[in-house]
Every structure is written in structure tokens, then in C-alpha cells.
Coordinates of C-alpha atoms in Angstrom, one line a residue:
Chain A
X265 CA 20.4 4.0 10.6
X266 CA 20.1 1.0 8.5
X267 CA 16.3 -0.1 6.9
X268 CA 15.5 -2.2 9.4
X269 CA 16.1 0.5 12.2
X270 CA 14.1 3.4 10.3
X271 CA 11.1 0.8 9.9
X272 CA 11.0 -0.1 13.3
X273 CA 11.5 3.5 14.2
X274 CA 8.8 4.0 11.6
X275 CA 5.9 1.9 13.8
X276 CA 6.1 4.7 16.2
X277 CA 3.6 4.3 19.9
X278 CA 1.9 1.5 20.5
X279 CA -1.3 1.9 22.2
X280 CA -1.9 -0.3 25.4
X281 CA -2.5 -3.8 25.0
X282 CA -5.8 -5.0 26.4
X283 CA -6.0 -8.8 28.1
X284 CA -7.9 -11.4 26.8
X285 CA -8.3 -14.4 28.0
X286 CA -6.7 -16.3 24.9
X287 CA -5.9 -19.8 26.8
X288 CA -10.1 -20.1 27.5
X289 CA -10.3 -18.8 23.4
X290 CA -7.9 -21.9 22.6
X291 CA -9.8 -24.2 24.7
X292 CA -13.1 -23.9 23.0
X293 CA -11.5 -23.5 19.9
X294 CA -10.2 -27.2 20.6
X295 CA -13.0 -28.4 22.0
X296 CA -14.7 -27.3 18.6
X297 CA -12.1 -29.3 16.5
X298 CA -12.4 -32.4 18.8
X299 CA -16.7 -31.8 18.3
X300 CA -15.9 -31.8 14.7
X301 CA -13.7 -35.3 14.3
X302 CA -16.5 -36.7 16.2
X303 CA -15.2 -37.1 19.8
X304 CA -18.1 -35.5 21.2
X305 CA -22.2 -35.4 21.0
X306 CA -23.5 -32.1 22.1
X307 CA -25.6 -30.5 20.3
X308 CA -28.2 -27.9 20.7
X309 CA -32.4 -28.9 21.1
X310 CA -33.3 -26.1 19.0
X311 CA -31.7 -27.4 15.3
X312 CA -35.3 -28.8 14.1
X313 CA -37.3 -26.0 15.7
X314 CA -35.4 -23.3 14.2
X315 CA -34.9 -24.8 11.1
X316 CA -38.5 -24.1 9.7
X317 CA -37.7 -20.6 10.4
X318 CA -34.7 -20.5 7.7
X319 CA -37.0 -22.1 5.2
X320 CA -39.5 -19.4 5.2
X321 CA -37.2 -16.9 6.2
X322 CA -39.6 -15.7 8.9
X323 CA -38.1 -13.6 11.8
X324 CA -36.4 -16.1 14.5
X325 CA -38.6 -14.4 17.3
X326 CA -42.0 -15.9 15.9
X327 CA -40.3 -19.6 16.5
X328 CA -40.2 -20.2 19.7
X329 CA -37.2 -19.1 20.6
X330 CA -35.3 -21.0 23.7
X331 CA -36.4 -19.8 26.7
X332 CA -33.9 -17.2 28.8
X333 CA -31.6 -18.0 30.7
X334 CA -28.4 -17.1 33.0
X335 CA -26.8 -18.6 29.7
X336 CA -27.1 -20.5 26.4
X337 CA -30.0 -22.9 26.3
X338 CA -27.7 -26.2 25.1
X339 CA -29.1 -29.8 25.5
X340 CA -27.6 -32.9 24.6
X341 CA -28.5 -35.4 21.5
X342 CA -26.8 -37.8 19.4
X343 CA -27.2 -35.6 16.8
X344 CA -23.1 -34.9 15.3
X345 CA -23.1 -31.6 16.6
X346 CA -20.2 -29.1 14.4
X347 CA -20.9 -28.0 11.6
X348 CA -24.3 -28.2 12.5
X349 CA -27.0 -29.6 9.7
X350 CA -28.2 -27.4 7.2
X351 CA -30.7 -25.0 9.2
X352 CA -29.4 -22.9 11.7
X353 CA -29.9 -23.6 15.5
X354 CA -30.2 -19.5 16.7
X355 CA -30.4 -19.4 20.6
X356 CA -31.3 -16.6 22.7
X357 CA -28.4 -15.6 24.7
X358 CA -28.4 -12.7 27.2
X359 CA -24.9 -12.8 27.8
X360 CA -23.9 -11.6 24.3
X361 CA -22.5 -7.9 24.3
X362 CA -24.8 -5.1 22.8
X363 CA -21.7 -4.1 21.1
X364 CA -21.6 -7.9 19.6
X365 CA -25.2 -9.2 19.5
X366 CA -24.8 -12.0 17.0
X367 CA -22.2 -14.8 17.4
X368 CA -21.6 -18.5 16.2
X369 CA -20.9 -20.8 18.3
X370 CA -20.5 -24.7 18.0
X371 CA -23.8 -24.6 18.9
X372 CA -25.7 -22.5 17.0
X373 CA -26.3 -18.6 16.5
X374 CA -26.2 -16.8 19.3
X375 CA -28.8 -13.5 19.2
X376 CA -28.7 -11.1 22.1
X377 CA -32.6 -10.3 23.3
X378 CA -34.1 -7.5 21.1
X379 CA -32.1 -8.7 17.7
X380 CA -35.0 -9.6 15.5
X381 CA -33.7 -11.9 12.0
X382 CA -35.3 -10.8 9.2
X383 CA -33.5 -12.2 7.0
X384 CA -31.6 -15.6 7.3
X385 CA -28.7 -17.3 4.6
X386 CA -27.4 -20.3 5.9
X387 CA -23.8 -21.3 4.8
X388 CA -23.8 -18.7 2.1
X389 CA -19.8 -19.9 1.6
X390 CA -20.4 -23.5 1.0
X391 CA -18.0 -24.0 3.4
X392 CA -19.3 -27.3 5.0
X393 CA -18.5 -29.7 5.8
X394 CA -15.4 -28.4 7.3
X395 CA -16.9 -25.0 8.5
X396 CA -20.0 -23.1 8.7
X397 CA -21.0 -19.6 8.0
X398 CA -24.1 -17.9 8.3
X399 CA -25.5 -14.8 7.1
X400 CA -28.2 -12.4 8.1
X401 CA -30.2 -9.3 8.5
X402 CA -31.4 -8.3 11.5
X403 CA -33.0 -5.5 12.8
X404 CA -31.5 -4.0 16.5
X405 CA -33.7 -2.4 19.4
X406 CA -33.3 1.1 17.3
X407 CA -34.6 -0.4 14.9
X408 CA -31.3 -0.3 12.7
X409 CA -30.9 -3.0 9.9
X410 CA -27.8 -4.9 9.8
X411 CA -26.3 -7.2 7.5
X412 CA -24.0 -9.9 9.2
X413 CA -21.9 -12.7 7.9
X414 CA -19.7 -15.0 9.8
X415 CA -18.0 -18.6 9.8
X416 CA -16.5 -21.1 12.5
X417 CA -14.1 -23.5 11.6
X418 CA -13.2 -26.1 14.3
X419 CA -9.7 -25.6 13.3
X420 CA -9.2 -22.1 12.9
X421 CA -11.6 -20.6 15.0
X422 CA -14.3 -17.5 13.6
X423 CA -14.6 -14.7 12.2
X424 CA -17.4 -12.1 10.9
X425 CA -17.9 -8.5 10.2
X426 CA -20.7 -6.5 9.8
X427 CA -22.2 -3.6 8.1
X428 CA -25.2 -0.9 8.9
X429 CA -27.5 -2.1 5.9
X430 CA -27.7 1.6 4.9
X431 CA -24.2 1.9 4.5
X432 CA -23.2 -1.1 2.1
X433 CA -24.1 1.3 -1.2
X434 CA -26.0 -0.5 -3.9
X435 CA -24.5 -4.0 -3.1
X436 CA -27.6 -6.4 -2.2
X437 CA -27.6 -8.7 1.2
X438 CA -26.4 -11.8 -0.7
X439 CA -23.9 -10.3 -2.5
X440 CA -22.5 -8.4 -0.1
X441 CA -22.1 -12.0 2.1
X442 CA -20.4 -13.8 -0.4
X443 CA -17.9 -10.9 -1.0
X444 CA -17.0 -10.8 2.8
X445 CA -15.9 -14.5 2.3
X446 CA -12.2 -13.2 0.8
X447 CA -9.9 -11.8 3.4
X448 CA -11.8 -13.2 6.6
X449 CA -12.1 -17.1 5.6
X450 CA -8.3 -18.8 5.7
X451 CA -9.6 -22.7 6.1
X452 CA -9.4 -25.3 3.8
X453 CA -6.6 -24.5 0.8
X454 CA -5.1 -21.5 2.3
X455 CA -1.8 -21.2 1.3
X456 CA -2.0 -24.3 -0.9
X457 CA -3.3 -22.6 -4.2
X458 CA -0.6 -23.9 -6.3
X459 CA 1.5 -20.3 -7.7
X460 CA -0.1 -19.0 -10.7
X461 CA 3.0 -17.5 -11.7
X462 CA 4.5 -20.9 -12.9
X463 CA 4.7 -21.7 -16.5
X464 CA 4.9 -17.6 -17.3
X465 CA 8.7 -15.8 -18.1
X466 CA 8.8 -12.9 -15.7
X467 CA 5.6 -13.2 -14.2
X468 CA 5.1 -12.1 -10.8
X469 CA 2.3 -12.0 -8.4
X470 CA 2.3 -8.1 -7.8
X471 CA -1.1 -7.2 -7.4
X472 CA -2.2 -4.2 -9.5
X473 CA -5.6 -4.6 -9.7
X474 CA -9.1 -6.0 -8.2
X475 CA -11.9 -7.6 -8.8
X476 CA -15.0 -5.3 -9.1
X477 CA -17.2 -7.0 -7.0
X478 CA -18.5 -10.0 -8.0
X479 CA -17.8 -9.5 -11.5
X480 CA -15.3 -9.9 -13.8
X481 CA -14.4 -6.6 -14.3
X482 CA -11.2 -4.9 -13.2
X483 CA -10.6 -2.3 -10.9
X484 CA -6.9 -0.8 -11.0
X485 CA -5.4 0.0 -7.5
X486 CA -3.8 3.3 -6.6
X487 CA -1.6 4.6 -9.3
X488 CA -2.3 2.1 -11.9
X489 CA -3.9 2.8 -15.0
X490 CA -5.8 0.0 -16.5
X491 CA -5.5 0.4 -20.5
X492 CA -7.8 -2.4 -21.7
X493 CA -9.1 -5.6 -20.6
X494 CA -11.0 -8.6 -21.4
X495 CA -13.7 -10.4 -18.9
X496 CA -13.2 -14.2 -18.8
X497 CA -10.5 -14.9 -21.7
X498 CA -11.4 -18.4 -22.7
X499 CA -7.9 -20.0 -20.5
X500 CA -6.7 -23.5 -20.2
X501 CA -8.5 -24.9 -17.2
X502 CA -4.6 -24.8 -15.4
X503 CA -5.4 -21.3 -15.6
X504 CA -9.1 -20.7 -15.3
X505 CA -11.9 -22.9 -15.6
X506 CA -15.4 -22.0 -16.5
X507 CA -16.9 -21.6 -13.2
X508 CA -13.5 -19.7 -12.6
X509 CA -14.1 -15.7 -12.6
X510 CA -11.2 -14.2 -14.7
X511 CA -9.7 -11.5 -16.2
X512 CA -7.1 -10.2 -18.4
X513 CA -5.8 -6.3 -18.7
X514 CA -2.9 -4.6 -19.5
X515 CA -2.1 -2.0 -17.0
X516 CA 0.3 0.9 -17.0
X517 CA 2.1 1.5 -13.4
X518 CA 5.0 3.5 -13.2
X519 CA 5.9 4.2 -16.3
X520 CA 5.7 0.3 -17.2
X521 CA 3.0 -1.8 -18.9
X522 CA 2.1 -4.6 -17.5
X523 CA -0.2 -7.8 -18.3
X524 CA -2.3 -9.1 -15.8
X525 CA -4.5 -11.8 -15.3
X526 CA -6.7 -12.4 -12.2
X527 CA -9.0 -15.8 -11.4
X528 CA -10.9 -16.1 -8.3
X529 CA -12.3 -19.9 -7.7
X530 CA -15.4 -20.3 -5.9
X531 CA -14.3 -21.4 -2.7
X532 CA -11.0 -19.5 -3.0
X533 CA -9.6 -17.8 -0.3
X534 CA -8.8 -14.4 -2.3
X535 CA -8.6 -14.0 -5.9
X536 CA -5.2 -14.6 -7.4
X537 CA -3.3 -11.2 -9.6
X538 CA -0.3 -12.3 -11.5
X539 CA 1.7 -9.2 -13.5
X540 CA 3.8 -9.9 -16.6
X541 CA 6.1 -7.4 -17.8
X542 CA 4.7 -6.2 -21.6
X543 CA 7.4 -6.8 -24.3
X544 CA 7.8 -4.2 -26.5
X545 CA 5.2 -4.0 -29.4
X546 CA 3.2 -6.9 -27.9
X547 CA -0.4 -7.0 -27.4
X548 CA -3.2 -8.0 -24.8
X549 CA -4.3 -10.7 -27.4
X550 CA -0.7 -11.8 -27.5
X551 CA -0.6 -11.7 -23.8
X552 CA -3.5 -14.4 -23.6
X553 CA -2.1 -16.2 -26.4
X554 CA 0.7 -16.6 -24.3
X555 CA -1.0 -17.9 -21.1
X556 CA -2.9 -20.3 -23.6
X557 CA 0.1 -22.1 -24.5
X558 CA 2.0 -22.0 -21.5
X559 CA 2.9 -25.3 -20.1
X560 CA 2.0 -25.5 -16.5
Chain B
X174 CA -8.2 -30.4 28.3
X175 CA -4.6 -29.6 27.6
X176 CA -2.2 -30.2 31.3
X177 CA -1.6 -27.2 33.2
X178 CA 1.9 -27.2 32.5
X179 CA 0.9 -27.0 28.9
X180 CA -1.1 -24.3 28.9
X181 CA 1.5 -22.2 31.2
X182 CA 3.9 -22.5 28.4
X183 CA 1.0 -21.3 26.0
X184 CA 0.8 -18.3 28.3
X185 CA 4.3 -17.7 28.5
X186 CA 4.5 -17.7 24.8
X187 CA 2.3 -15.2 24.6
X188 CA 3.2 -12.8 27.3
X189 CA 6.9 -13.2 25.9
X190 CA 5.7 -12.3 22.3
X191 CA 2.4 -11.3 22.0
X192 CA 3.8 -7.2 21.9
X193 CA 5.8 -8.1 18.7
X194 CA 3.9 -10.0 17.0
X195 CA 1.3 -7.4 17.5
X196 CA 3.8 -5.0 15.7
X197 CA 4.5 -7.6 13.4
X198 CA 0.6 -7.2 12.5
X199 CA 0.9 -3.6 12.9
X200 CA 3.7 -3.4 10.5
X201 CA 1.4 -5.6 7.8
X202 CA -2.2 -4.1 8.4
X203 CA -1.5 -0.6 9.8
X204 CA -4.1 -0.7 12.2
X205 CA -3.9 -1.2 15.7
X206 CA -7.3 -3.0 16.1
X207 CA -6.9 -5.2 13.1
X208 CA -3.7 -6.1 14.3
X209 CA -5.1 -7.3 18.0
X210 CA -7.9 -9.1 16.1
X211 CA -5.2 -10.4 13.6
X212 CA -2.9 -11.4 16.6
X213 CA -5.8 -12.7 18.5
X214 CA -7.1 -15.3 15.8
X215 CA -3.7 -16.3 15.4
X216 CA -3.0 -17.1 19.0
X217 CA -5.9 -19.1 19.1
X218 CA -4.9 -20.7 16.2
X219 CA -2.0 -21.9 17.8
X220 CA -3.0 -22.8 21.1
X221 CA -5.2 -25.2 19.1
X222 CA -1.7 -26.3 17.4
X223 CA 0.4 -26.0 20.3
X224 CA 1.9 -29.3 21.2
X225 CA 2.9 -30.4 17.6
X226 CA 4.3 -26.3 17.1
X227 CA 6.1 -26.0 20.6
X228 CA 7.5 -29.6 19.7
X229 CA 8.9 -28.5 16.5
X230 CA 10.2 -25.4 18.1
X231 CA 8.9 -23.0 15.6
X232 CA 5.8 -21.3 17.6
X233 CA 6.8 -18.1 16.6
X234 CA 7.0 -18.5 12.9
X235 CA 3.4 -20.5 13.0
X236 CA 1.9 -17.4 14.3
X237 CA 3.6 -14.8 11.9
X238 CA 2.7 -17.3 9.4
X239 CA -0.6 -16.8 10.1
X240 CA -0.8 -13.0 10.3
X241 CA 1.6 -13.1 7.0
X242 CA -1.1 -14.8 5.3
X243 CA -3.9 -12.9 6.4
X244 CA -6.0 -10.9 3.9
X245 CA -5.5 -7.0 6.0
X246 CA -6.4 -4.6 2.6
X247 CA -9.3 -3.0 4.9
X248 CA -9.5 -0.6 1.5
X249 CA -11.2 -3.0 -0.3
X250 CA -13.6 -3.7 2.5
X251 CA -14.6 -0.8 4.9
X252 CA -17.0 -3.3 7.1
X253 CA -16.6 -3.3 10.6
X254 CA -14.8 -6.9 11.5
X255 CA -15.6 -8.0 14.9
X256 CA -15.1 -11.2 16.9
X257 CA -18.7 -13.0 18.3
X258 CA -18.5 -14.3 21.0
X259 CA -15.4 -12.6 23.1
X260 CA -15.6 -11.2 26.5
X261 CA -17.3 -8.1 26.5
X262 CA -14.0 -5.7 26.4
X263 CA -13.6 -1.6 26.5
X264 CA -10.4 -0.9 23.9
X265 CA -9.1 2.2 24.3
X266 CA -10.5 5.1 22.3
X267 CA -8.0 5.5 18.9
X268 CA -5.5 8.1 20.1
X269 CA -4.9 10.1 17.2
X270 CA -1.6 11.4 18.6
X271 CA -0.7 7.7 17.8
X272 CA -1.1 8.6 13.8
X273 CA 0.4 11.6 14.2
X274 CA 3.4 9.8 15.2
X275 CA 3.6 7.5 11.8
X276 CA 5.8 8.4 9.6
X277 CA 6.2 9.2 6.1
X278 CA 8.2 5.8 6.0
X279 CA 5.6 4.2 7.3
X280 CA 2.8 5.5 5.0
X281 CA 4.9 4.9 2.3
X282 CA 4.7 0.6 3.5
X283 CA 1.6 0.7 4.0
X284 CA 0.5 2.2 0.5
X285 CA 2.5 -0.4 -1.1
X286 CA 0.5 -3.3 -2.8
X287 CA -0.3 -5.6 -0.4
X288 CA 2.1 -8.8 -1.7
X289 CA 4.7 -6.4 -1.9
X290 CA 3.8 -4.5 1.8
X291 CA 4.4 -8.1 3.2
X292 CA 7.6 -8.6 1.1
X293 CA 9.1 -5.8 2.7
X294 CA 8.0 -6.2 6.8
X295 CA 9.6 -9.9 6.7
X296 CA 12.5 -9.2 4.6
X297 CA 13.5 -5.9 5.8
X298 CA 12.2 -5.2 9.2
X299 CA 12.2 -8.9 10.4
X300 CA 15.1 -9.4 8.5
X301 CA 14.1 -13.2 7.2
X302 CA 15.9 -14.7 4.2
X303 CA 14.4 -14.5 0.8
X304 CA 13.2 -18.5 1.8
X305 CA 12.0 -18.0 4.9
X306 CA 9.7 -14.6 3.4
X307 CA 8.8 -17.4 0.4
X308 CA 7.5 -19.8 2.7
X309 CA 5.7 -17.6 5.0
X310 CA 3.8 -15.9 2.4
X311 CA 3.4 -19.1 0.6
X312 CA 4.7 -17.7 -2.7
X313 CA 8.1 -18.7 -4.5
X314 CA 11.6 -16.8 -3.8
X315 CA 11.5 -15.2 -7.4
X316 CA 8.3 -13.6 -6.1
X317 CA 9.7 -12.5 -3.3
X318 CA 12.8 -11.4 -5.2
X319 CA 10.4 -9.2 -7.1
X320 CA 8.4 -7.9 -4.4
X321 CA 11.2 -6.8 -2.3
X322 CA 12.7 -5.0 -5.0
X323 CA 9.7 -3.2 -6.2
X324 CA 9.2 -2.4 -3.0
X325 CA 12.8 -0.5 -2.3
X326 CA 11.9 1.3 -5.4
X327 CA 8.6 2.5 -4.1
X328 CA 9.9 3.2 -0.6
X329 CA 13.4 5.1 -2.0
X330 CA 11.9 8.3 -2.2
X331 CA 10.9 8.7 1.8
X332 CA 14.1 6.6 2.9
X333 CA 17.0 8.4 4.3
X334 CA 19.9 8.9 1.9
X335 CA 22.5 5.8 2.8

């Protein structure tokens, strides 16, 4: 049996496949891009009224909320309507699951009735003005506190996850908001980061370690030992630039040392990890002197 | 709106491939769910693409492109990802005979760094060449040249004698 045999063999069951109705996904997701290159006017009423209500951060029930309906409250304006102005148009929408109470749409944010904000970020990403994201807090008919973060691109369609606010550990709202932005936002960039690896004999981008957070402290992955590192080495801006958060370490992972230097750019997709094999006798401090005179 | 003939071939696109490239995601993420929602974004994705990919011919590799690309270390991030805004939908319950059923193989890919995890799927289960893995992952060959043989390494200890 040959590799590609014992991997496949290796997948094992799938479990069955559940319909979705992907062709009226694609439509809407269309229908956003074409909103957001201007071909359209719709727009929601509710952008001024509910606006007030992220300024003071006061719970999106004591502002009026649209009246209920059999669906989404949406009027027209000629107001460009995706992303939507700063302030977040939230509509009351009794279609939205129990098991999914908060959505974005082109239109605004959708709450399900009995999801009370109490806490309100909009575009924590700084993703406009080719998406939008949104976080918040809110509070469910138990009374459960949930932190929630999503985005909608026109393009690329959305994304979000969640978290029961008791379970995020000692990570605050905010923070834990902006971290959600690596791993579920792919729009603008994606895939275009230019390789870090260039300009570096032997580098590679073999990821050994993470960021900690939001800081700039490493955290080696499973069965990597991190032996020293230095937060923010002062790098050529081709490598990292001030507002860049970077590291350099030298690591120990099977058997080998390694060098590594990771940068994350706000408005990154996901931080970038490159590895360098340590030459014999050499030094961390060598390492970055290295990277600051690489040509790039 | 896109023509009706249009969107048929959308829909026979995906009933053709949808199952592999949801292994495909499987293979990558190791998680059945994560690979529909994976799958899912990246069918959307393309129907939004669809007459400039289906025109070019390469449909398939768009979408794989997409899950290739996608950040799946759920390690670093144990919050519940969801999609707003879909159909209400029951999945099925997660069958734990299903995990039973991976195998040491498989465990071993999936506890590979993530670069390198990805490396391995498109080179040696998919079977693309070292260019084809470069530009999916958006990396350079030497990379992938790297990756897949730090990943043999890793993985020569659960593999089959050959």
C-alpha cells in the first residue's frame, strides 16, 4: 500500500453529509458584493437610531428596536448600504435560530428576541471599508453572557464564533475579539503577504511556536522547547516594523535548534513563523544580527 | 441573478465534489464540522467566483485553495465557530465510533505543525507536484520541499515498513 493509499485509508468513516442550500448562500453572497461596488441602494431604517446605542453602549433593547415581524425589518434609502457606516444597524429578527441568535447581515445585526447587548464594539478589526465586523456581549434568555465576534465581506462571505463569557479564562471582551480576527478573517491580503523566508539561507516557514496572546511573547508548540527569546528585536521594517508585533527565539525540536522569528501586522491574516536552522556555536544575537542585514 | 443554466452547473459541481473536498478538509482540519463549515465557506466562495473559475476550468483547485489556506489549528482557539445566519439545521450528533476509527496514521498528520500538516495532504494524499502544493498554500517550493520532508520524518514512525 503506497502513502497515498494508507492516508486515504487513514480518513476512515465519514459521517453523513447534511444539505444546505449553498446556491441561495452564493446568491446573497453576490448580491452582497454587487451592494458593495455600489450597484444597489438598500439599506436598513434603523442605522441612525441604533447608532446612539453603540455610543453609550446601552443595551440595544432600550432603543427602540424595529418592530416584529414575519422577517427582517429592512427599508430602503439612498444611504450606500455594505459595509454599513460606522454604528451598527441591529434588527430584531424572529427567524434567527436559538442555536444562532446573532448574525450579520448586509443589513445590519440580526438579534433573535430575548438577546439583550450589553456590550457593543463595532468593527473591532478595522476591516472597513472592505468588510465589517462586529463584536458584542450579550446576555441570552438564561441569562448566560456571551462574547461574539463576527465579519462579512461582500466577497468572501462571514464568519464568527463565539464563546460562554465564563469560559474565555482571564482574557477580557476586547481582547479576546481582536484575537478571533486570525484564523476566521481571509479578505483583503490573504495569501499575498510576501514570503518572510526570502533574504534568509535555510530559512523555512515551519511553524514552531505562537504568539501568546496579544503579546509578544512566545509560546512553543507541542514538542518544542523554547530556550530563549527576545520580544520585539529592533528589525529592518522589511522584517518588522514598529507597529509590527515580533519576536525572536531559539527553539530546540527534535534534537535540532532552531531560530525563529514571528511578526504579526495589525490587519494580518495570521502571524507569520519562519525557522532557521542554528549553525553550530552561533547565537540568538547572531541570529538577529543576521536578519538585520539580510537583503530582502 | 446568475441564469439557471449557470447555477445547475454550480450544483453539479458541488454534488460531483462536495464529498472530497469535504475529506480534503477533513484531511487538513481533522474535524468533521470544521470541515463542512470550511467546505461550506468555500463553496460560497466560489459560487460568488463561478463564471470567471468554471471558465478557466480550475473550480476544483479554487475551492481547495481556499480550504488550503484556511487557518483550521482549533488548538489555539477552542471557541465555538458558527455560521449566522444559515438555515436552521440538526447535524448529526458526533459518533464517536467515527474517532475510534482514525488511525494512528492519521493522528500522527494531524499533530504535525500546521504548514507542514498541509504539506503533506496535497503532496502525498492529493498527490499534487511540489508547484502546484507551492501555489496553493501560497508559500515557495523550497518551503514545501521542507515541509514535506519534515513531515515524512515525523510521520515514519506510524507508517508501514515499505
Amino acid at each position: 500500500m503506497d502513502l497515498h493509499d494508507e492516508i486515504e485509508h487513514s480518513l476512515g468513516a465519514e459521517p453523513p453529509l447534511v444539505e444546505t442550500d449553498l446556491v441561495g448562500r452564493g446568491r446573497r453572497a453576490l448580491r452582497w458584493r454587487r451592494l458593495a461596488a455600489g450597484g444597489s441602494v438598500v439599506a436598513v431604517t434603523a442605522v441612525a437610531l441604533v447608532a446612539a446605542a453603540i455610543a453609550t453602549h446601552r443595551p440595544a433593547a432600550q432603543v427602540a428596536p424595529a418592530p416584529a415581524a414575519a422577517g427582517p425589518t429592512v427599508g430602503t434609502t439612498n444611504e450606500p448600504s455594505f459595509p454599513p457606516a460606522p454604528g451598527t444597524p441591529v434588527i430584531r429578527d424572529p427567524r434567527m435560530p436559538s442555536d444562532a441568535p446573532v448574525g450579520l447581515e448586509p443589513d445590519g445585526l440580526h438579534l433573535a428576541p430575548g438577546i439583550e447587548v450589553v456590550e457593543l464594539w463595532d468593527d473591532p478589526w478595522q476591516v472597513r471599508p472592505d468588510a465589517w465586523s462586529v463584536a458584542l456581549g450579550y446576555d441570552d434568555p438564561e441569562g448566560t453572557l456571551t462574547w461574539w465576534v463576527g465579519f462579512e465581506d461582500a466577497r468572501f462571505g462571514s464568519q464568527s464564533a463565539s464563546v460562554p463569557a465564563a469560559n474565555a479564562g482571564d482574557i477580557g471582551f476586547r481582547a479576546w475579539a481582536v484575537e478571533q480576527k486570525t484564523g476566521l478573517y481571509d479578505g483583503p491580503g490573504a495569501g499575498a503577504r510576501p514570503d518572510p523566508t526570502v533574504g534568509l539561507p535555510g530559512a523555512t516557514e515551519l511553524q514552531l511556536v505562537r504568539f501568546d496572546g496579544t503579546t509578544e511573547r512566545l509560546t512553543p508548540l507541542d514538542g518544542v522547547t523554547v530556550l530563549q527569546q527576545r520580544a520585539h528585536p529592533d528589525l529592518p521594517d522589511a522584517w518588522a516594523t514598529a507597529d509590527d508585533r515580533s519576536a525572536a527565539a531559539e527553539v530546540r525540536f527534535e534534537g535540532e535548534r532552531y531560530y525563529v522569528l514571528a511578526r504579526t501586522t495589525p490587519g494580518d491574516v495570521a502571524p507569520q513563523y519562519v525557522a532557521v536552522p542554528a549553525a553550530p556555536g552561533g547565537t540568538l544575537d547572531d541570529f538577529v544580527e543576521l536578519v538585520r542585514s539580510a537583503r530582502r | 441573478m446568475r441564469s439557471a443554466d449557470s447555477d445547475a452547473a454550480f450544483s453539479e459541481f458541488v454534488r460531483a465534489r462536495r464529498a472530497h473536498l469535504r475529506r480534503v478538509a477533513y484531511a487538513i482540519c481533522g474535524d468533521w464540522h470544521r470541515a463542512d463549515d470550511l467546505v461550506q465557506t468555500a463553496l460560497v466562495k466560489l459560487y460568488v467566483a463561478w463564471p470567471r473559475v468554471r471558465r478557466d476550468g480550475r473550480e476544483e483547485a479554487y475551492v481547495r485553495r481556499i480550504i488550503a489556506r484556511a487557518d483550521i489549528d482549533e488548538h489555539r482557539r477552542p471557541w465555538r465557530r458558527e455560521s449566522p445566519g444559515l438555515p436552521a439545521v440538526d447535524r448529526p450528533a458526533r459518533q464517536e465510533s467515527l474517532l475510534e476509527e482514525r488511525s494512528a496514521l492519521f493522528e500522527a498528520i494531524q499533530s504535525l505543525p500546521t504548514m507542514q500538516r498541509k504539506v503533506v495532504v496535497l503532496r502525498y494524499w492529493l498527490q499534487l507536484s511540489v508547484e502546484e502544493t507551492a501555489t496553493d498554500l501560497g508559500i515557495s517550493t523550497g518551503t514545501v520541499k521542507s515541509h514535506s520532508s519534515r513531515g515524512l520524518t515525523a510521520l515514519r514512525t506510524v507508517l508501514a515498513p515499505r
